[in-house]
Amino acid sequence: MTINIGVIGTGAIGREHIRRCSTVLQNARVVALNDINRENCQQIVNELTPEARIYDNAIDLINDPQVNAVLVTSWGPTHEAFVLACIEAGKAVFCEKPLAVTAQGCMNIVEAEIKAGRQLVQVGFMRPYDSGYRALKAVIDSGEIGEPLMLHCAHRNPEVGDSYTTDMAITDTLIHELDVLRWLLDDDYASVQVIFPRKTRKASSHLRDPQIVLLETTKGARIDVEIFVNCEYGYDIQCEVVGESGIARLPEPVSVQLRSAAKLSTTILTDWKKRFIDAYDVELQAFINNVISGEMTGPSAWDGYAAAVAADACVAAQTSGEIVPVSMPARPAFYR
């Protein structure tokens, strides 16, 4: 069975997903495109999807009876409306983060999906599909290191542009940790605090960088995440889980070790797309397989909502400097 996919948003990540569907993944073909810039669509038709139809209106693409599933990779503030339209049309939708730009927007999607009576939404959190994170979760779930007590994490980028703001360290960067750490621990957050160390001279004048986010989970685990988006040396993701009887660390990406010029060295990646390229492939193939089977198993609309609630609390903590509670309602039975 082959799934006909429509893609809304043909920028960098949209184009990458179209390439995956066209040249890497199985049982999918892109048949419809929409973008605010029609020329982007035309370029993709010329290079990757000669049979795809270009739509000037995204809602028309969603309602096309030939489109079986939709990828939403457009500008973040458009996500909520497009996902809701997909739910109304009864079509599976893969939505890149954020699911919506506010927690209430995410809840609107949750409520619409529950009303529809079946899960149709997968959120584009790719880290649970990364082989390193999966290996780390297997160790935690096995009980080999006992109950997790503390997590020490880091999310470092070589640099960011002048348009990057202090709150984006939460909404664009930490958001991945907020999702994957819930998944690793099978736990929710109870409170957050944000503290700011001495500022790096490499950051723009308006940006507070680095920052440290302190989280407490409902089971009492303590998490610290360093966010340093002008570290210069590379793109570096770290996660260490301290358990009652042992410690587990996220594996480093595969890199050839060199002995050269009187040095022992390994290369550090500088491009986030290369760090998680395999995870993106696995993630999107899983979505395609879920559409075929009729059962969604990936990060859900509820996971998107939970990440948004925690992110809102973190942004509030950036401003107040106080410990801010994370108030989550009980998970609906629909998502259990």
Coordinates of C-alpha atoms in Angstrom, one line a residue:
M1 CA 0.0 0.0 0.0
T2 CA 1.3 3.5 -0.9
I3 CA 0.2 6.6 1.0
N4 CA -0.4 9.8 -0.9
I5 CA 1.0 12.7 1.1
G6 CA 0.4 16.4 0.9
V7 CA 3.0 18.7 2.4
I8 CA 2.2 22.2 3.7
G9 CA 5.4 24.3 4.0
T10 CA 8.3 23.6 1.7
G11 CA 11.1 25.4 3.5
A12 CA 14.2 23.6 4.9
I13 CA 12.6 20.9 7.0
G14 CA 9.7 20.5 4.6
R15 CA 12.0 20.0 1.7
E16 CA 14.0 17.4 3.7
H17 CA 10.9 15.4 4.5
I18 CA 9.8 15.5 0.8
R19 CA 13.3 14.2 -0.1
R20 CA 12.9 11.4 2.4
C21 CA 9.4 10.4 1.1
S22 CA 10.7 10.5 -2.5
T23 CA 14.1 8.8 -2.2
V24 CA 14.6 7.1 1.1
L25 CA 11.3 5.9 2.7
Q26 CA 8.9 3.1 1.7
N27 CA 5.2 3.2 0.8
A28 CA 4.8 6.9 0.4
R29 CA 4.7 9.4 -2.4
V30 CA 4.2 13.2 -2.3
V31 CA 1.3 14.2 -4.5
A32 CA 0.4 17.7 -3.3
L33 CA 2.4 20.8 -2.1
N34 CA 1.5 24.1 -0.6
D35 CA 3.7 27.0 0.5
I36 CA 3.3 30.8 0.9
N37 CA 6.0 31.0 -1.8
R38 CA 4.7 29.1 -4.8
E39 CA 8.2 29.2 -6.4
N40 CA 9.4 26.9 -3.6
C41 CA 6.8 24.3 -4.6
Q42 CA 7.6 24.6 -8.2
Q43 CA 11.3 24.1 -7.6
I44 CA 10.5 20.9 -5.6
V45 CA 8.2 19.7 -8.4
N46 CA 11.0 20.2 -10.9
E47 CA 13.6 18.4 -8.8
L48 CA 11.9 15.8 -6.7
T49 CA 8.1 15.4 -7.3
P50 CA 7.2 15.9 -11.0
E51 CA 3.7 14.5 -10.5
A52 CA 2.8 16.6 -7.4
R53 CA 0.1 19.2 -7.7
I54 CA 0.6 22.7 -6.3
Y55 CA -2.1 24.2 -4.2
D56 CA -2.3 27.9 -3.4
N57 CA -4.6 27.2 -0.5
A58 CA -3.6 24.7 2.2
I59 CA -7.1 23.8 3.2
D60 CA -7.8 22.8 -0.4
L61 CA -4.8 20.5 -0.2
I62 CA -6.1 18.9 3.0
N63 CA -9.5 18.3 1.5
D64 CA -8.2 16.8 -1.7
P65 CA -9.6 13.2 -1.7
Q66 CA -6.4 12.0 -3.3
V67 CA -4.4 13.1 -0.2
N68 CA -4.3 10.3 2.4
A69 CA -2.1 12.1 5.0
V70 CA -0.6 15.5 5.6
L71 CA 2.8 16.8 6.7
V72 CA 2.6 20.3 8.3
T73 CA 6.0 21.9 8.1
S74 CA 5.0 25.5 7.7
W75 CA 5.5 28.5 10.0
G76 CA 4.7 27.7 13.6
P77 CA 1.8 30.0 14.1
T78 CA -0.1 28.3 11.2
H79 CA 0.2 24.8 12.7
E80 CA -2.9 24.8 14.9
A81 CA -5.4 25.8 12.1
F82 CA -3.9 23.2 9.7
V83 CA -3.9 20.4 12.2
L84 CA -7.5 21.1 13.2
A85 CA -8.5 21.1 9.5
C86 CA -6.8 17.7 9.1
I87 CA -8.7 16.3 12.1
E88 CA -11.9 17.7 10.7
A89 CA -11.2 16.0 7.4
G90 CA -10.4 12.7 9.2
K91 CA -6.8 12.6 7.9
A92 CA -3.6 11.6 9.7
V93 CA -1.3 14.5 10.2
F94 CA 2.4 14.8 11.0
C95 CA 3.1 18.2 12.5
E96 CA 6.5 19.5 13.1
K97 CA 7.0 21.2 16.5
P98 CA 5.5 23.3 17.8
L99 CA 2.1 21.6 17.6
A100 CA 0.7 25.1 18.4
V101 CA 2.4 28.2 19.7
T102 CA 0.4 28.2 22.9
A103 CA -0.6 25.5 25.4
Q104 CA -4.3 26.4 24.8
G105 CA -3.8 25.9 21.1
C106 CA -2.4 22.5 21.8
M107 CA -5.4 21.7 24.0
N108 CA -7.7 22.8 21.2
I109 CA -6.1 20.1 19.1
V110 CA -6.3 17.5 21.9
E111 CA -10.0 18.2 22.4
A112 CA -10.7 18.1 18.6
E113 CA -8.9 14.7 18.3
I114 CA -10.8 13.3 21.3
K115 CA -14.1 14.5 19.8
A116 CA -13.1 12.8 16.5
G117 CA -12.8 9.5 18.3
R118 CA -9.4 8.4 17.0
Q119 CA -5.8 9.5 17.1
L120 CA -4.7 11.2 13.9
V121 CA -1.9 13.5 15.1
Q122 CA 1.9 12.8 15.4
V123 CA 4.1 15.6 16.6
G124 CA 7.6 16.0 15.1
F125 CA 9.7 15.2 18.1
M126 CA 12.4 13.0 16.6
R127 CA 14.6 12.2 19.6
P128 CA 12.6 9.2 20.8
Y129 CA 13.5 7.7 17.4
D130 CA 17.2 8.3 17.9
S131 CA 19.1 5.0 18.5
G132 CA 21.2 6.6 21.3
Y133 CA 18.1 7.7 23.2
R134 CA 16.4 4.4 22.6
A135 CA 19.4 2.6 24.1
L136 CA 19.4 4.9 27.1
K137 CA 15.7 4.3 27.7
A138 CA 16.2 0.5 27.5
V139 CA 18.8 0.7 30.3
I140 CA 16.5 2.9 32.4
D141 CA 13.5 0.6 31.8
S142 CA 15.5 -2.5 32.6
G143 CA 16.1 -1.3 36.2
E144 CA 19.9 -1.9 35.8
I145 CA 20.8 1.4 37.3
G146 CA 17.8 1.5 39.7
E147 CA 15.3 4.4 39.9
P148 CA 16.6 7.6 38.3
L149 CA 17.5 10.2 40.8
M150 CA 19.1 13.0 38.8
L151 CA 19.7 13.9 35.1
H152 CA 22.4 16.2 33.9
C153 CA 21.8 17.4 30.3
A154 CA 23.2 19.9 27.8
H155 CA 22.0 21.3 24.5
R156 CA 24.8 23.3 22.8
N157 CA 24.9 25.0 19.4
P158 CA 27.9 26.5 17.8
E159 CA 26.1 29.8 17.2
V160 CA 22.7 31.4 16.5
G161 CA 21.6 34.4 14.5
D162 CA 20.7 37.8 15.8
S163 CA 17.0 37.0 15.5
Y164 CA 17.3 34.3 18.2
T165 CA 15.9 35.6 21.5
T166 CA 16.2 34.5 25.1
D167 CA 12.8 32.8 25.2
M168 CA 13.6 30.8 22.0
A169 CA 16.1 28.9 24.1
I170 CA 13.0 27.4 25.6
T171 CA 10.5 27.3 22.8
D172 CA 12.9 26.3 20.0
T173 CA 15.8 24.6 21.8
L174 CA 14.9 23.1 25.2
I175 CA 11.5 22.0 23.8
H176 CA 13.2 18.8 22.5
E177 CA 14.5 18.0 26.0
L178 CA 11.1 18.8 27.5
D179 CA 9.6 16.1 25.3
V180 CA 12.3 13.4 25.3
L181 CA 13.0 13.5 29.1
R182 CA 9.3 12.9 29.9
W183 CA 9.5 9.9 27.5
L184 CA 12.8 8.7 29.1
L185 CA 11.4 8.8 32.6
D186 CA 7.8 8.1 31.9
D187 CA 7.1 11.1 34.2
D188 CA 5.7 14.6 34.1
Y189 CA 7.2 17.9 35.4
A190 CA 6.1 19.4 38.7
S191 CA 8.2 22.7 38.7
V192 CA 10.8 24.6 36.8
Q193 CA 13.4 27.3 37.5
V194 CA 15.7 29.1 35.2
I195 CA 19.1 30.6 36.2
F196 CA 21.5 32.6 34.2
P197 CA 25.3 32.2 34.6
R198 CA 27.8 34.7 33.4
K199 CA 27.0 35.7 29.9
T200 CA 29.2 34.7 27.0
R201 CA 30.7 37.6 25.0
K202 CA 29.7 35.7 21.8
A203 CA 26.0 36.2 22.3
S204 CA 24.0 39.1 20.8
S205 CA 23.4 42.1 23.1
H206 CA 19.7 41.1 23.6
L207 CA 20.4 37.4 24.3
R208 CA 21.1 35.9 27.7
D209 CA 23.3 32.9 27.0
P210 CA 24.0 30.4 28.5
Q211 CA 21.1 29.5 30.8
I212 CA 20.4 26.6 33.0
V213 CA 16.9 25.1 33.5
L214 CA 16.2 23.2 36.6
L215 CA 13.2 20.8 36.6
E216 CA 11.6 18.6 39.2
T217 CA 9.4 15.7 38.1
T218 CA 6.3 14.4 39.9
K219 CA 8.2 11.4 41.1
G220 CA 10.9 13.6 42.6
A221 CA 13.7 13.3 40.0
R222 CA 15.8 16.4 39.6
I223 CA 17.0 17.5 36.1
D224 CA 19.4 20.3 35.1
V225 CA 19.7 21.3 31.4
E226 CA 22.4 23.6 30.2
I227 CA 21.4 25.6 27.1
F228 CA 24.4 27.2 25.5
V229 CA 23.7 28.3 21.9
N230 CA 26.9 30.1 21.2
C231 CA 29.4 27.5 22.4
E232 CA 31.4 27.8 19.2
Y233 CA 33.0 24.3 19.3
G234 CA 30.1 22.3 17.8
Y235 CA 26.6 20.9 18.1
D236 CA 26.6 18.8 21.3
I237 CA 23.8 16.9 23.0
Q238 CA 24.5 15.4 26.4
C239 CA 22.4 13.4 28.8
E240 CA 23.5 11.5 32.0
V241 CA 21.1 9.6 34.1
V242 CA 22.2 9.0 37.7
G243 CA 20.3 6.1 39.2
E244 CA 20.2 4.5 42.6
S245 CA 22.8 1.9 41.7
G246 CA 24.5 3.2 38.5
I247 CA 24.9 5.9 35.9
A248 CA 23.9 5.7 32.2
R249 CA 25.0 8.2 29.5
L250 CA 23.6 9.0 26.1
P251 CA 26.0 7.5 23.6
E252 CA 28.1 9.9 21.5
P253 CA 27.5 9.9 17.7
V254 CA 29.8 7.6 15.8
S255 CA 33.0 9.3 15.0
V256 CA 36.4 8.0 13.8
Q257 CA 39.1 8.4 16.4
L258 CA 42.3 9.9 15.0
R259 CA 45.9 9.8 16.1
S260 CA 47.6 12.6 14.2
A261 CA 49.9 15.6 14.8
A262 CA 50.6 14.4 18.4
K263 CA 46.9 14.4 19.2
L264 CA 44.2 11.8 20.0
S265 CA 40.9 13.3 18.7
T266 CA 37.4 12.6 17.5
T267 CA 35.3 15.0 15.4
I268 CA 32.4 16.8 16.9
L269 CA 29.4 17.6 14.7
T270 CA 28.4 21.2 14.0
D271 CA 25.1 20.5 12.1
W272 CA 22.0 19.4 14.1
K273 CA 20.5 17.9 10.9
K274 CA 23.4 15.5 10.7
R275 CA 23.2 14.6 14.4
F276 CA 19.7 13.3 14.1
I277 CA 19.4 12.5 10.3
D278 CA 18.7 8.8 11.0
A279 CA 16.1 9.6 13.6
Y280 CA 14.2 11.8 11.1
D281 CA 14.2 8.9 8.7
V282 CA 12.9 6.4 11.3
E283 CA 10.4 9.0 12.7
L284 CA 8.7 9.6 9.3
Q285 CA 8.8 6.0 8.3
A286 CA 7.0 5.2 11.5
F287 CA 4.3 7.8 10.7
I288 CA 3.8 6.3 7.3
N289 CA 3.5 2.8 8.8
N290 CA 1.1 4.1 11.4
V291 CA -1.1 5.6 8.6
I292 CA -1.2 2.2 6.9
S293 CA -2.0 0.3 10.0
G294 CA -4.5 2.9 11.2
E295 CA -2.9 3.2 14.7
M296 CA -0.8 6.2 15.7
T297 CA 2.1 5.2 18.0
G298 CA 4.4 8.3 17.9
P299 CA 4.5 11.5 20.0
S300 CA 0.9 12.4 20.4
A301 CA -1.1 15.7 20.6
W302 CA -1.1 15.1 24.3
D303 CA 2.8 15.0 24.3
G304 CA 2.7 18.3 22.3
Y305 CA 0.4 19.8 24.9
A306 CA 2.6 18.6 27.8
A307 CA 5.7 20.1 26.2
A308 CA 3.9 23.4 25.6
V309 CA 2.7 23.6 29.2
A310 CA 6.3 23.0 30.5
A311 CA 7.7 25.5 28.0
D312 CA 5.2 28.2 29.2
A313 CA 6.3 27.6 32.8
C314 CA 10.0 27.9 31.8
V315 CA 9.5 31.2 29.9
A316 CA 7.7 32.5 33.0
A317 CA 10.6 31.4 35.2
Q318 CA 13.1 33.2 32.9
T319 CA 11.4 36.4 33.8
S320 CA 10.6 35.9 37.4
G321 CA 13.7 34.0 38.5
E322 CA 11.4 32.0 40.8
I323 CA 10.4 28.3 41.0
V324 CA 7.3 28.1 38.8
P325 CA 4.9 25.1 39.2
V326 CA 3.9 23.1 36.1
S327 CA 0.2 22.5 36.2
M328 CA -0.8 19.5 34.1
P329 CA -4.3 18.0 34.1
A330 CA -4.6 14.3 34.3
R331 CA -3.8 12.5 31.1
P332 CA -7.1 11.6 29.3
A333 CA -7.8 7.9 28.9
F334 CA -7.9 8.5 25.2
Y335 CA -4.1 8.8 25.2
R336 CA -3.2 6.0 27.5

